[in-house]
Coordinates of C-alpha atoms in Angstrom, one line a residue:
M259 CA -27.0 -24.2 29.9
S260 CA -27.6 -20.5 28.9
D261 CA -24.4 -19.4 30.3
E262 CA -22.5 -21.7 27.5
I263 CA -24.0 -19.6 24.8
E264 CA -21.5 -17.1 23.5
I265 CA -21.1 -15.0 20.4
D266 CA -17.7 -15.0 18.5
T267 CA -16.9 -11.2 18.6
D268 CA -13.3 -12.1 17.7
D269 CA -14.4 -13.2 14.3
L270 CA -16.5 -10.0 14.1
E271 CA -13.6 -8.0 14.8
R272 CA -11.5 -9.9 12.4
R273 CA -14.0 -9.4 9.6
M274 CA -14.3 -5.6 10.6
K275 CA -10.5 -5.2 10.4
G276 CA -10.4 -6.9 7.0
A277 CA -12.8 -4.2 5.7
M278 CA -10.1 -1.7 7.2
E279 CA -7.3 -3.2 5.5
S280 CA -9.3 -3.2 2.2
L281 CA -9.9 0.3 2.6
R282 CA -6.2 1.1 3.5
T283 CA -5.5 -0.8 0.1
E284 CA -7.8 1.3 -1.8
F285 CA -6.5 4.4 -0.2
A286 CA -3.0 3.7 -1.1
S287 CA -3.9 3.4 -4.9
L288 CA -5.2 7.1 -4.7
R289 CA -2.8 9.4 -6.2
T290 CA -1.7 12.1 -3.9
G291 CA 1.0 13.9 -6.0
R292 CA 3.9 12.2 -4.2
A293 CA 5.1 9.0 -5.7
S294 CA 4.4 5.8 -4.1
A295 CA 5.2 2.0 -4.9
S296 CA 1.7 1.3 -3.5
M297 CA -0.1 3.1 -6.1
V298 CA 0.7 0.7 -8.7
E299 CA -0.1 -2.4 -6.6
P300 CA -3.6 -2.9 -7.8
I301 CA -2.6 -2.9 -11.4
M302 CA -2.7 -6.4 -13.1
V303 CA -0.7 -7.3 -16.2
D304 CA -1.7 -10.1 -18.5
A305 CA 1.6 -12.1 -18.1
Y306 CA 2.0 -15.7 -19.1
G307 CA -1.9 -16.1 -19.8
S308 CA -3.1 -14.9 -16.5
P309 CA -3.4 -11.6 -14.8
T310 CA -0.3 -10.9 -12.6
P311 CA 0.1 -8.0 -10.0
I312 CA 2.6 -5.7 -11.6
N313 CA 5.1 -6.0 -8.7
Q314 CA 5.4 -9.8 -9.6
I315 CA 6.8 -9.1 -13.1
G316 CA 9.4 -6.4 -12.2
T317 CA 10.9 -4.3 -9.3
V318 CA 9.0 -1.2 -8.4
N319 CA 11.2 1.8 -7.1
V320 CA 10.7 5.3 -6.1
P321 CA 13.9 6.9 -6.8
E322 CA 12.6 10.6 -6.3
P323 CA 9.5 12.2 -4.9
R324 CA 7.6 12.5 -8.2
M325 CA 8.9 9.5 -10.0
V326 CA 8.0 5.7 -9.7
T327 CA 10.1 3.1 -12.0
I328 CA 9.5 -0.4 -12.6
N329 CA 12.4 -2.6 -14.0
V330 CA 10.3 -5.3 -15.9
W331 CA 12.4 -8.6 -15.7
D332 CA 10.9 -10.1 -19.0
K333 CA 11.5 -7.9 -22.0
A334 CA 8.4 -9.4 -23.6
L335 CA 6.2 -8.1 -20.9
V336 CA 7.1 -4.6 -21.1
G337 CA 4.5 -3.6 -23.6
K338 CA 1.9 -5.4 -21.6
A339 CA 2.9 -3.6 -18.3
E340 CA 2.8 -0.3 -20.2
K341 CA -0.8 -1.0 -21.5
A342 CA -2.1 -2.1 -18.1
I343 CA -0.4 1.2 -16.5
R344 CA -2.3 3.2 -19.3
D345 CA -5.4 1.3 -18.7
S346 CA -5.4 1.5 -14.9
G347 CA -7.0 4.9 -14.6
L348 CA -4.2 6.2 -12.7
G349 CA -4.0 9.3 -14.9
I350 CA -0.2 8.9 -15.6
N351 CA 1.5 8.5 -18.9
P352 CA 4.4 5.8 -18.7
Q353 CA 7.7 6.3 -20.4
L354 CA 9.8 3.5 -21.5
N355 CA 13.7 3.3 -21.1
G356 CA 14.4 -0.3 -22.3
T357 CA 13.1 -2.5 -19.7
I358 CA 12.4 0.1 -17.2
I359 CA 9.1 1.9 -17.1
M360 CA 9.2 5.5 -15.8
L361 CA 6.0 7.0 -14.3
P362 CA 6.5 10.7 -13.7
I363 CA 3.8 12.0 -11.2
P364 CA 2.5 15.3 -12.4
E365 CA 1.2 17.9 -9.9
L366 CA -2.4 17.6 -9.2
N367 CA -4.7 20.7 -9.9
E368 CA -7.4 21.9 -7.3
E369 CA -10.2 20.0 -9.3
R370 CA -8.5 16.7 -9.4
R371 CA -7.8 17.2 -5.7
R372 CA -11.4 17.6 -5.0
D373 CA -12.2 14.5 -7.4
L374 CA -9.9 12.5 -5.3
T375 CA -11.1 13.5 -1.9
R376 CA -14.7 12.4 -3.2
V377 CA -13.4 8.9 -4.5
A378 CA -11.7 8.6 -0.9
A379 CA -15.1 9.4 0.6
Q380 CA -16.8 6.7 -1.5
Y381 CA -13.9 4.2 -0.6
A382 CA -14.8 5.1 3.0
E383 CA -18.6 4.6 2.8
H384 CA -18.0 1.0 1.2
A385 CA -15.9 0.2 4.3
R386 CA -18.7 1.5 6.6
V387 CA -21.2 -0.6 4.7
A388 CA -19.0 -3.7 5.2
I389 CA -18.5 -2.9 8.8
R390 CA -22.2 -2.7 9.3
N391 CA -22.9 -5.9 7.4
V392 CA -20.8 -7.6 9.8
R393 CA -22.6 -5.8 12.7
R394 CA -26.0 -7.2 11.2
D395 CA -24.5 -10.7 11.1
G396 CA -23.4 -10.4 14.8
M397 CA -26.9 -9.4 15.8
D398 CA -28.3 -12.1 14.0
Q399 CA -26.1 -14.5 15.7
I400 CA -27.4 -13.0 19.0
K401 CA -31.0 -13.3 18.0
K402 CA -30.6 -17.1 17.1
A403 CA -28.9 -17.5 20.6
K404 CA -31.7 -15.9 22.1
G405 CA -34.0 -18.4 20.5
S406 CA -31.7 -21.3 21.8
G407 CA -32.2 -20.0 25.4
M408 CA -29.9 -16.9 25.9
S409 CA -30.9 -14.6 28.6
E410 CA -32.1 -11.1 28.1
D411 CA -29.2 -9.9 30.1
D412 CA -26.7 -11.8 28.0
Q413 CA -28.4 -10.7 24.8
K414 CA -28.3 -7.0 25.8
F415 CA -24.5 -7.6 26.9
W416 CA -23.6 -9.1 23.6
E417 CA -25.5 -6.5 21.5
S418 CA -23.7 -3.6 23.3
S419 CA -20.5 -5.2 22.9
V420 CA -21.1 -5.8 19.3
Q421 CA -22.3 -2.2 18.8
E422 CA -19.2 -0.7 20.7
L423 CA -16.9 -2.7 18.3
T424 CA -18.8 -1.5 15.2
D425 CA -18.6 2.1 16.6
K426 CA -14.9 1.8 17.2
M427 CA -14.2 0.6 13.8
I428 CA -16.4 3.1 11.8
A429 CA -14.4 5.8 13.9
A430 CA -11.3 4.2 12.5
V431 CA -12.9 4.5 9.1
D432 CA -13.7 8.0 9.7
Q433 CA -10.3 9.2 11.0
A434 CA -8.4 7.3 8.0
L435 CA -10.7 9.3 5.8
E436 CA -9.8 12.5 7.3
G437 CA -6.1 11.8 7.1
K438 CA -6.4 10.7 3.5
Q439 CA -8.3 13.8 2.4
A440 CA -5.9 16.0 4.1
E441 CA -2.9 14.5 2.5
I442 CA -4.8 14.7 -0.9
M443 CA -5.6 18.3 -0.2
Q444 CA -2.1 19.2 0.6
V445 CA -0.2 21.3 -1.9

């Protein structure tokens, strides 16, 4: 009977990968001095009575390395989109040209680059905490299974496999952070 007790490591891995995806999304929203359509993805606009992602009210383009444009489809939403961009904390001053909102990306100074690397480190720490929480859930499942008759050898096997998965995901977070910090500090 004890041979039938198994821990769902696929679910744990899926949840840890979800933390990594969340980290990638947060990293994409960090401004690095180069224009990217993903930097406006987290911006929500109050459109038609509900918060709507900015990429669902217009077309987001990157026509040149230091410019993002948003061609808003509904003229009535241009002002709301502009306000949402100003309030987003991106530090970009939008310029209007009819229904097109232009976002010129200014060059980052050294102090702002250091601030952004600290923000990136905070995002990475949140991802590590999320991964460790998933690890704790896995270890709790193993303890419950031991109470249900799991052998000590099986318990050690599952604990080491959960720990191995955790170490692999935390290493991936650290690698993503190093890459993002290098990208931010690049002049």
